[in-house]
Coordinates of C-alpha atoms in Angstrom, one line a residue:
Chain A
X1 CA 0.3 -0.1 -0.2
X2 CA 1.0 3.6 -1.0
X3 CA 1.6 6.3 1.6
X4 CA -1.6 8.4 1.9
X5 CA 0.3 11.3 0.0
X6 CA 1.1 9.1 -2.6
X7 CA -2.1 7.8 -2.9
X8 CA -3.5 11.0 -3.3
X9 CA -1.3 12.2 -5.6
X10 CA -1.6 9.3 -8.0
X11 CA -5.1 10.0 -7.6
X12 CA -4.8 13.3 -9.1
X13 CA -2.5 11.8 -11.8
X14 CA -5.2 9.1 -13.0
X15 CA -8.0 11.9 -12.5
X16 CA -6.4 14.7 -14.7
X17 CA -4.0 13.0 -16.8
X18 CA -3.7 15.5 -19.5
X19 CA -3.6 18.3 -17.4
X20 CA -0.6 20.3 -16.5
X21 CA 0.7 19.2 -13.3
X22 CA 3.9 20.9 -12.8
X23 CA 5.9 23.8 -14.7
X24 CA 9.6 24.5 -14.2
X25 CA 11.3 27.3 -16.4
X26 CA 10.5 26.4 -20.4
X27 CA 9.6 22.4 -19.0
X28 CA 6.1 21.7 -18.5
X29 CA 4.4 17.9 -17.3
X30 CA 1.1 16.9 -17.4
X31 CA -0.4 14.8 -14.6
X32 CA 0.2 11.6 -16.6
X33 CA 3.6 12.4 -17.2
X34 CA 4.4 12.9 -13.6
X35 CA 3.0 9.5 -12.6
X36 CA 5.3 8.0 -15.2
X37 CA 8.3 9.8 -14.2
X38 CA 7.9 9.3 -10.7
X39 CA 7.5 5.4 -11.5
X40 CA 10.5 5.7 -13.5
X41 CA 12.6 7.4 -10.8
X42 CA 11.5 4.8 -8.5
X43 CA 13.1 2.1 -11.0
X44 CA 16.2 4.1 -10.8
X45 CA 16.3 4.5 -7.3
X46 CA 15.8 0.5 -7.1
X47 CA 18.5 0.0 -9.9
X48 CA 21.0 2.0 -7.6
X49 CA 20.1 -0.7 -4.9
X50 CA 18.1 1.6 -2.9
X51 CA 15.2 0.1 -0.6
X52 CA 12.9 0.7 2.0
X53 CA 14.4 1.9 5.1
X54 CA 17.1 3.7 3.4
X55 CA 17.8 7.3 3.5
X56 CA 18.7 9.5 0.4
X57 CA 19.6 13.2 0.5
X58 CA 18.0 15.5 -1.9
X59 CA 19.2 19.0 -2.5
X60 CA 15.7 20.6 -2.7
X61 CA 15.6 22.7 -5.9
X62 CA 13.2 23.8 -8.7
X63 CA 14.0 20.9 -10.8
X64 CA 11.6 18.5 -12.0
X65 CA 13.8 15.5 -11.1
X66 CA 14.1 16.7 -7.5
X67 CA 10.2 16.4 -7.6
X68 CA 10.0 12.8 -9.2
X69 CA 12.7 11.5 -7.0
X70 CA 11.1 13.0 -4.0
X71 CA 7.8 11.2 -4.5
X72 CA 9.6 8.1 -5.9
X73 CA 11.3 7.6 -2.5
X74 CA 8.3 7.6 -0.9
X75 CA 6.7 5.1 -3.0
X76 CA 9.4 2.9 -2.1
X77 CA 9.6 3.9 1.5
X78 CA 13.1 5.4 1.2
X79 CA 13.4 8.3 3.6
X80 CA 14.4 11.7 2.2
X81 CA 16.8 14.1 3.9
X82 CA 15.6 17.4 2.5
X83 CA 18.7 19.8 2.1
X84 CA 18.9 23.6 1.7
X85 CA 21.3 23.4 -1.7
X86 CA 22.9 26.8 -0.1
X87 CA 23.7 25.1 3.2
X88 CA 27.3 25.6 4.2
X89 CA 30.1 23.1 4.6
X90 CA 30.0 22.8 8.1
X91 CA 26.0 22.2 8.2
X92 CA 26.4 19.6 5.6
X93 CA 29.0 17.9 7.6
X94 CA 26.8 17.8 10.5
X95 CA 23.6 16.6 8.4
X96 CA 25.1 14.0 6.5
X97 CA 27.2 12.8 9.2
X98 CA 24.3 12.2 11.2
X99 CA 21.7 10.6 8.7
X100 CA 24.2 8.8 6.7
X101 CA 22.1 8.8 3.2
X102 CA 23.4 6.1 0.8
X103 CA 22.9 8.5 -2.4
X104 CA 22.9 12.3 -2.7
X105 CA 21.3 14.3 -5.5
X106 CA 21.9 17.5 -6.5
X107 CA 25.0 18.0 -4.6
X108 CA 28.2 16.0 -3.5
X109 CA 29.6 15.3 -0.2
X110 CA 32.7 13.0 0.7
X111 CA 32.7 9.6 -1.1
X112 CA 28.6 8.9 -0.9
X113 CA 27.4 8.5 -4.2
X114 CA 26.3 11.6 -5.7
X115 CA 23.9 12.3 -9.0
X116 CA 23.4 16.0 -10.3
X117 CA 20.0 16.7 -11.5
X118 CA 21.4 17.8 -14.8
X119 CA 22.9 14.5 -15.4
X120 CA 20.1 12.2 -14.6
X121 CA 17.8 10.6 -17.2
X122 CA 15.1 8.6 -16.1
X123 CA 13.3 8.3 -19.7
X124 CA 14.5 4.8 -20.5
X125 CA 13.9 3.2 -17.3
X126 CA 10.5 1.2 -16.5
X127 CA 7.5 3.1 -15.7
X128 CA 5.9 0.3 -13.5
X129 CA 3.9 1.0 -10.2
X130 CA 6.4 -0.1 -7.1
X131 CA 4.5 -2.4 -4.9
X132 CA 6.4 -1.7 -1.6
X133 CA 4.0 -1.7 1.1
X134 CA 5.0 1.7 3.1
X135 CA 3.2 2.1 6.6
X136 CA 1.7 5.6 7.3
X137 CA 3.8 5.9 10.6
X138 CA 7.0 5.4 8.6
X139 CA 9.5 8.4 8.4
X140 CA 8.9 10.0 5.1
X141 CA 11.0 13.2 5.3
X142 CA 13.6 14.6 7.6
X143 CA 14.0 18.5 7.5
X144 CA 16.7 20.3 9.2
X145 CA 15.6 23.4 11.5
X146 CA 18.2 25.7 12.5
X147 CA 18.6 25.2 16.4
X148 CA 19.4 28.2 18.7
X149 CA 22.5 26.2 19.9
X150 CA 23.8 26.4 16.3
X151 CA 23.2 22.7 15.9
X152 CA 20.6 21.9 13.4
X153 CA 17.8 19.7 14.2
X154 CA 16.5 16.7 12.2
X155 CA 12.7 16.8 12.4
X156 CA 11.3 13.5 11.4
X157 CA 8.1 13.6 9.4
X158 CA 6.2 10.5 8.7
X159 CA 3.8 9.9 5.7
X160 CA 1.0 10.7 8.0
X161 CA 2.1 13.8 8.9
X162 CA 2.9 15.4 5.7
X163 CA -0.4 14.1 4.1
X164 CA -2.2 15.3 7.0
X165 CA -0.7 18.8 7.1
X166 CA -1.4 19.1 3.5
X167 CA -5.1 18.1 3.8
X168 CA -5.4 20.5 6.7
X169 CA -4.0 23.3 4.5
X170 CA -6.4 22.7 1.7
X171 CA -9.2 22.5 4.0
X172 CA -8.6 25.9 5.2
X173 CA -7.6 27.7 2.0
X174 CA -10.1 25.9 0.1
X175 CA -8.0 24.8 -2.8
X176 CA -9.2 23.0 -5.7
X177 CA -8.3 21.3 -8.9
X178 CA -9.1 24.9 -10.6
X179 CA -6.1 26.3 -8.9
X180 CA -2.6 27.3 -10.5
X181 CA -0.2 28.4 -8.1
X182 CA 3.1 30.3 -9.0
X183 CA 5.6 29.3 -6.3
X184 CA 8.7 31.5 -5.7
X185 CA 9.6 30.0 -2.0
X186 CA 12.4 27.4 -1.8
X187 CA 11.4 23.9 -1.6
X188 CA 13.7 23.0 1.0
X189 CA 11.6 24.5 3.7
X190 CA 8.7 23.2 4.9
X191 CA 6.7 26.2 3.6
X192 CA 7.5 25.5 0.0
X193 CA 7.4 21.9 0.0
X194 CA 4.1 22.0 1.4
X195 CA 2.7 24.1 -1.2
X196 CA 4.0 21.7 -3.9
X197 CA 2.2 18.8 -1.9
X198 CA -0.9 20.7 -1.4
X199 CA -1.2 21.9 -5.2
X200 CA -0.8 18.2 -6.4
X201 CA -3.4 16.4 -3.9
X202 CA -5.8 19.0 -5.1
X203 CA -5.1 18.2 -8.8
X204 CA -4.1 21.8 -9.4
X205 CA -1.0 23.4 -11.3
X206 CA 2.0 24.8 -9.6
X207 CA 4.8 26.6 -11.3
X208 CA 8.1 26.6 -9.8
X209 CA 9.8 29.9 -9.9
X210 CA 12.6 28.8 -7.4
X211 CA 12.5 32.6 -6.0
X212 CA 11.0 35.8 -5.8
X213 CA 13.9 37.8 -6.7
X214 CA 12.9 38.8 -10.0
X215 CA 9.6 40.4 -9.5
X216 CA 9.2 41.0 -13.0
X217 CA 9.5 37.4 -13.9
X218 CA 7.0 36.4 -11.0
X219 CA 4.4 39.1 -12.5
X220 CA 5.1 37.5 -16.1
X221 CA 4.1 34.3 -14.6
X222 CA 1.0 35.3 -12.9
X223 CA -0.1 36.3 -16.3
X224 CA 1.3 33.8 -18.6
X225 CA -0.3 30.8 -16.3
X226 CA -3.4 32.7 -15.3
X227 CA -2.4 31.9 -11.7
X228 CA -5.2 31.9 -9.1
X229 CA -2.6 31.9 -6.1
X230 CA 0.6 32.1 -4.6
X231 CA 2.7 31.7 -1.2
X232 CA 4.9 34.1 0.4
X233 CA 6.7 35.5 3.5
X234 CA 6.4 38.8 4.9
X235 CA 9.7 39.7 3.8
X236 CA 8.7 38.8 0.3
X237 CA 5.6 41.4 0.6
X238 CA 8.0 44.0 1.6
X239 CA 10.4 43.1 -1.6
X240 CA 7.4 43.3 -3.9
X241 CA 6.4 46.6 -2.6
X242 CA 10.0 47.9 -3.0
X243 CA 10.5 46.7 -6.5
X244 CA 6.9 47.1 -7.8
X245 CA 4.9 49.3 -5.5
X246 CA 1.3 48.5 -5.6
X247 CA 1.0 47.2 -9.2
X248 CA 0.5 43.6 -8.3
X249 CA -3.1 44.8 -7.4
X250 CA -4.2 44.5 -11.0
X251 CA -4.1 40.7 -10.6
X252 CA -6.3 40.7 -7.6
X253 CA -9.3 39.8 -10.0
X254 CA -7.6 36.5 -11.0
X255 CA -6.0 35.6 -7.3
X256 CA -8.2 33.3 -5.1
X257 CA -5.9 32.7 -2.6
X258 CA -2.6 34.0 -1.0
X259 CA -0.9 31.9 1.8
X260 CA 1.3 33.7 4.0
X261 CA 4.0 32.3 6.3
X262 CA 4.1 33.6 9.7
X263 CA 6.6 36.2 10.9
X264 CA 6.0 39.8 12.1
X265 CA 4.3 41.5 9.4
X266 CA 3.1 45.2 10.1
X267 CA -0.6 46.0 10.8
X268 CA -0.4 48.4 8.0
X269 CA 0.8 45.7 5.4
X270 CA -2.0 43.4 6.2
X271 CA -4.3 46.4 5.6
X272 CA -2.9 47.1 2.3
X273 CA -3.2 43.5 1.4
X274 CA -6.8 43.6 2.1
X275 CA -7.5 46.5 0.0
X276 CA -5.2 45.4 -3.1
X277 CA -7.0 41.8 -2.9
X278 CA -10.6 42.5 -1.7
X279 CA -11.9 39.1 -2.6
X280 CA -8.9 37.0 -2.4
X281 CA -8.6 34.8 0.4
X282 CA -5.4 35.9 2.4
X283 CA -4.5 33.1 4.7
X284 CA -1.8 33.4 7.4
X285 CA -0.4 30.6 9.1
X286 CA 1.6 30.0 12.5
X287 CA 3.6 27.1 12.4
X288 CA 7.1 25.3 12.5
X289 CA 8.5 22.5 10.7
X290 CA 7.9 20.3 13.9
X291 CA 4.0 21.5 13.7
X292 CA 3.3 22.7 10.3
X293 CA 0.8 25.2 9.8
X294 CA -0.8 24.8 13.3
X295 CA -2.9 27.7 13.2
X296 CA -4.5 29.9 10.4
X297 CA -6.4 33.2 10.2
X298 CA -7.9 35.0 7.3
X299 CA -7.2 38.5 6.8
X300 CA -10.8 39.7 5.6
X301 CA -12.6 37.4 8.2
X302 CA -10.5 38.9 10.9
X303 CA -10.4 42.4 9.9
X304 CA -11.0 43.4 13.3
X305 CA -8.1 41.6 14.7
X306 CA -5.5 41.5 12.1
X307 CA -2.9 40.7 14.7
X308 CA -4.0 37.3 15.5
X309 CA -2.5 34.4 14.5
X310 CA -5.9 32.5 14.4
X311 CA -7.2 29.3 15.5
X312 CA -6.3 25.5 15.0
X313 CA -6.2 24.7 11.3
X314 CA -8.6 22.1 11.6
X315 CA -10.6 20.1 14.2
X316 CA -7.6 17.3 14.0
X317 CA -5.5 19.9 15.7
X318 CA -5.5 21.5 19.3
X319 CA -3.5 24.3 20.5
X320 CA -3.1 24.9 24.2
X321 CA -1.5 27.6 26.2
X322 CA 0.6 26.0 28.8
X323 CA 2.8 27.4 32.0
X324 CA 6.2 26.1 32.7
X325 CA 5.1 22.9 34.3
X326 CA 2.6 22.0 31.2
X327 CA -0.6 23.0 32.7
X328 CA -3.0 24.7 30.7
X329 CA -3.8 28.3 31.2
X330 CA -7.1 30.1 31.2
X331 CA -7.8 32.9 28.6
X332 CA -5.8 35.9 28.7
X333 CA -3.1 34.7 30.5
X334 CA 0.3 34.5 28.6
X335 CA 2.3 31.2 28.4
X336 CA 4.2 28.8 26.0
X337 CA 2.1 28.0 22.9
X338 CA 1.8 24.1 22.5
X339 CA 0.6 22.1 19.7
X340 CA -0.8 18.7 19.5
X341 CA -2.3 17.1 16.0
X342 CA -1.9 14.7 13.0
X343 CA 0.9 16.9 11.4
X344 CA 3.1 17.1 14.6
X345 CA 6.3 15.4 14.4
X346 CA 6.7 12.6 16.7
X347 CA 10.5 12.6 17.4
X348 CA 13.6 14.8 16.5
X349 CA 16.5 12.4 14.3
X350 CA 18.4 12.5 17.6
X351 CA 15.9 11.1 20.6
X352 CA 17.8 13.0 23.1
X353 CA 16.7 16.5 21.7
X354 CA 13.1 15.4 22.4
X355 CA 13.9 16.1 26.1
X356 CA 11.9 19.0 26.9
X357 CA 10.3 19.3 23.3
X358 CA 7.0 18.1 24.4
X359 CA 4.3 18.1 27.2
X360 CA 2.5 14.6 26.4
X361 CA 1.2 14.8 22.8
X362 CA 1.8 18.8 22.7
X363 CA 4.9 20.0 21.2
X364 CA 6.2 23.1 22.7
X365 CA 7.1 25.8 20.5
X366 CA 9.0 27.8 22.4
X367 CA 6.7 31.0 21.5
X368 CA 4.8 32.9 24.1
X369 CA 1.1 33.7 23.4
X370 CA -2.3 33.8 24.9
X371 CA -5.9 33.2 23.8
X372 CA -8.0 36.1 23.7
X373 CA -11.8 36.4 24.7
X374 CA -12.4 36.0 21.1
X375 CA -11.0 32.3 21.2
X376 CA -8.2 33.8 18.6
X377 CA -4.6 32.9 19.6
X378 CA -2.2 36.1 20.0
X379 CA 1.5 35.8 19.7
X380 CA 3.4 37.6 22.3
X381 CA 7.0 37.0 21.7
X382 CA 9.2 34.3 20.5
X383 CA 11.4 32.9 23.5
X384 CA 13.7 31.3 21.1
X385 CA 16.5 33.3 19.8
X386 CA 16.7 32.4 16.4
X387 CA 17.3 35.6 14.1
X388 CA 14.8 35.4 11.0
X389 CA 16.3 37.2 8.1
X390 CA 13.7 37.5 5.4
X391 CA 12.4 34.1 6.0
X392 CA 16.1 32.5 6.5
X393 CA 16.8 31.3 10.1
X394 CA 20.2 32.2 11.8
X395 CA 21.4 30.8 14.7
X396 CA 23.2 33.3 16.9
X397 CA 25.7 31.1 18.3
X398 CA 26.8 30.0 14.7
X399 CA 27.4 33.7 14.0
X400 CA 29.3 34.0 17.5
X401 CA 31.4 30.9 16.9
X402 CA 32.2 32.1 13.4
X403 CA 33.4 35.5 14.7
X404 CA 35.5 33.8 17.6
X405 CA 37.1 31.6 15.4
X406 CA 38.7 34.7 13.5
X407 CA 40.6 35.4 16.7
X408 CA 37.8 37.7 18.7
X409 CA 37.9 36.8 22.4
X410 CA 34.2 36.9 22.8
X411 CA 31.3 38.3 21.2
X412 CA 27.5 38.1 21.2
X413 CA 24.9 38.2 18.3
X414 CA 21.2 39.0 18.3
X415 CA 18.6 39.9 15.9
X416 CA 17.6 43.7 15.3
X417 CA 15.1 45.2 13.2
X418 CA 16.2 45.7 9.4
X419 CA 16.3 49.4 8.7
X420 CA 15.1 48.8 5.2
X421 CA 12.1 47.2 6.7
X422 CA 12.3 44.4 4.5
X423 CA 14.1 41.6 5.7
X424 CA 12.2 42.0 9.2
X425 CA 15.5 41.1 11.2
X426 CA 19.4 41.2 10.4
X427 CA 22.0 39.9 12.7
X428 CA 23.8 42.6 14.9
X429 CA 27.2 41.5 16.8
X430 CA 28.5 43.1 19.9
X431 CA 32.0 42.5 20.2
X432 CA 33.9 42.6 23.2
X433 CA 36.2 45.2 23.6
X434 CA 40.0 45.1 23.3
X435 CA 39.7 42.9 19.9
X436 CA 42.7 43.4 17.8
X437 CA 40.3 43.0 14.8
X438 CA 38.6 45.9 13.4
X439 CA 34.7 45.5 12.4
X440 CA 35.7 45.4 8.8
X441 CA 38.2 42.7 9.3
X442 CA 35.5 40.7 11.0
X443 CA 33.1 41.6 8.2
X444 CA 36.0 40.3 5.7
X445 CA 37.0 37.1 7.7
X446 CA 33.2 36.1 7.7
X447 CA 32.8 36.3 4.2
X448 CA 34.3 32.7 3.8
X449 CA 32.7 31.3 6.9
X450 CA 29.2 32.2 6.8
X451 CA 26.5 32.6 4.0
X452 CA 26.2 36.1 3.4
X453 CA 23.0 37.1 5.1
X454 CA 24.2 35.5 8.3
X455 CA 27.0 38.1 8.3
X456 CA 26.1 40.7 10.9
X457 CA 24.9 44.0 9.3
X458 CA 25.9 45.9 12.3
X459 CA 28.9 45.9 14.7
X460 CA 29.2 47.3 18.4
X461 CA 31.7 47.2 20.9
X462 CA 30.7 46.0 24.5
X463 CA 32.2 46.2 27.7
X464 CA 30.9 42.9 28.9
X465 CA 29.2 40.1 27.4
X466 CA 26.0 39.7 29.4
X467 CA 25.7 36.0 30.8
X468 CA 24.0 34.2 33.3
X469 CA 25.2 33.0 36.5
X470 CA 25.9 29.7 34.7
X471 CA 27.6 31.2 32.0
X472 CA 24.9 31.4 29.2
X473 CA 24.8 34.3 27.1
X474 CA 21.7 36.4 27.5
X475 CA 20.9 37.5 24.1
X476 CA 17.6 38.6 25.0
X477 CA 18.6 41.3 27.4
X478 CA 20.4 43.1 24.2
X479 CA 17.4 42.5 22.0
X480 CA 15.0 44.3 24.0
X481 CA 17.2 47.2 24.9
Chain B
X1 CA 31.9 54.3 -15.0
X2 CA 31.1 50.6 -16.1
X3 CA 34.1 49.5 -14.3
X4 CA 33.1 51.2 -11.0
X5 CA 29.6 49.8 -11.2
X6 CA 30.8 46.1 -11.9
X7 CA 33.1 46.5 -8.9
X8 CA 30.0 47.6 -6.5
X9 CA 28.0 44.7 -8.0
X10 CA 30.7 42.1 -7.4
X11 CA 31.4 43.2 -3.9
X12 CA 27.9 43.5 -2.7
X13 CA 27.2 40.0 -4.2
X14 CA 30.1 38.5 -3.1
X15 CA 31.1 37.1 -6.3
X16 CA 33.7 37.4 -8.7
X17 CA 33.9 40.1 -11.5
X18 CA 34.1 37.5 -14.2
X19 CA 30.7 36.2 -13.9
X20 CA 29.0 39.3 -14.2
X21 CA 28.3 39.1 -18.1
X22 CA 25.8 41.6 -19.4
X23 CA 22.9 39.0 -19.6
X24 CA 23.4 38.0 -16.1
X25 CA 19.9 38.0 -14.7
X26 CA 18.7 37.9 -11.1
X27 CA 18.3 34.4 -10.0
X28 CA 20.9 33.1 -12.4
X29 CA 23.4 32.7 -9.4
X30 CA 22.8 31.7 -6.0
X31 CA 24.2 34.9 -4.6
X32 CA 21.8 36.9 -6.6
X33 CA 18.8 36.2 -4.9
X34 CA 16.6 38.8 -3.2
X35 CA 18.8 39.5 -0.3
X36 CA 21.6 39.8 -2.7
X37 CA 19.4 42.3 -4.8
X38 CA 18.6 44.3 -2.2
X39 CA 22.0 44.4 -1.0
X40 CA 23.5 45.5 -4.6
X41 CA 20.4 48.0 -5.0
X42 CA 21.8 49.7 -1.5
X43 CA 25.3 49.5 -2.5
X44 CA 24.8 51.3 -5.7
X45 CA 22.9 53.9 -4.1
X46 CA 24.9 54.8 -1.3
X47 CA 28.1 54.5 -3.0
X48 CA 27.3 56.2 -6.3
X49 CA 24.8 58.8 -4.5
X50 CA 21.9 57.9 -6.6
X51 CA 18.3 57.1 -6.0
X52 CA 16.9 54.6 -8.5
X53 CA 13.0 55.1 -8.5
X54 CA 10.8 52.2 -7.8
X55 CA 9.4 52.2 -11.4
X56 CA 12.7 51.7 -12.7
X57 CA 13.5 49.2 -10.0
X58 CA 11.1 46.6 -11.6
X59 CA 13.0 46.8 -14.9
X60 CA 16.4 46.0 -13.5
X61 CA 16.6 42.2 -13.8
X62 CA 20.1 41.8 -15.5
X63 CA 23.5 43.5 -15.4
X64 CA 23.1 45.4 -18.8
X65 CA 19.8 47.2 -17.4
X66 CA 21.6 48.0 -14.3
X67 CA 24.5 49.7 -15.7
X68 CA 22.5 51.7 -18.3
X69 CA 20.1 52.7 -15.4
X70 CA 22.8 54.2 -13.2
X71 CA 24.6 55.6 -16.1
X72 CA 21.3 57.4 -17.0
X73 CA 20.7 58.8 -13.3
X74 CA 24.4 60.0 -13.2
X75 CA 24.1 61.6 -16.4
X76 CA 21.0 63.3 -15.2
X77 CA 22.4 64.2 -11.9

């Protein structure tokens, strides 16, 4: 028996065989072709000696071969380690060393057999339907999140988790087979990959752009494919505004839905979206890779309380506000947002990382919030110290370690508001006074150590690094000042 | 002028000048993503003391168009 997700995707393939399923660049495939190519990709994986319980790592890009391999692995019960193609060498070493995949796609690492998407050719292979029995509780995907400590955490999502999440989302947004989505989000994150799954199980068409960097190209895709929806994070909206003003409003009549990922979004931006898209379902979610899209709200329906993060996405999901001992709190009392439901991961890849991650079946998000009198949830603050740079997560300790490795005695890194108002946050580093290196030296030194977006936008000298009695850096004390 | 513009672009994107062909477009190289694009526009504006109008930003999708825009703004200044 196939996984629930693949059962649903194959149902779409059989129901809409001649309809376009996927577009990437100049390539376009129908649902019939999608099924054939997924089966062929499965034949390829088998021919490489891979089978149920094995693990492969995929660099998640907009290539169609990525999509075929991703689903083919699910059909065979092979676990997908989904990797960001922009991961630095240190992170890649950690992820690959931990998960030990038997084959790599789209990137190379040490002597593990690797395949570039450009050189793959599944077409001569047999397109027969695999007969492997896949249990819905088996691990489907492993996605790494940025941990505060700098060590990424592998989130193990079961076949049931990823299917349930897609059903929850489609139920809220109202996706259908008439949808055409233009997707510029990266596929390596839960959000973008989720959109791919949602569209394909609904029988819609998805156009993979890979990025929103080229707004002209994005608008052109909306026009060419007569798109009915797209998904973005708040920083993408700020970027669209900067590079095109409000001209996206001309597409409002054709846009049925917009899904927005949760991150701080100014109230004025939400109001502006409401006025630019008066009849579009503008759905903002709250969630984490571990508990994908736990809550949703729709802008027009919540026009009087636009700052809510909404309510549980479906009746299969429950959200409680809990105190420090895991006791549920009454309305209006602030506590930790905890999520239980069909899409919540069961475990991190390293079981020891589960310590403190759950209260029973409720995943502890690390975010503080409360339930209002109106039964809506409100986010108060994120107690985790991750810096969110335009949707990309940066671990402060990773940046600090890189700075210290250059020869600085000590430093502390926090997220501060991006002065351009586009990225949300940017990293700022406080360097302990007395360093022989100038800020410019540090900035140059970091260029070979960190991805560009992780390099602090601001530096400042500090007399003493604020620490707790046990020596833990108190980053939030600087962030709030 | 063109050399100076290319230097600013290469330094803000963190790439070698040799990759900056006239037809190179946003998204063609990983460094020229949305964050790189913002950094590049900010660097051009700051270092060359110009302000690129929003209606022009939309059209700046490759190296050729950027050079032409910056030259035009400098000439108008």
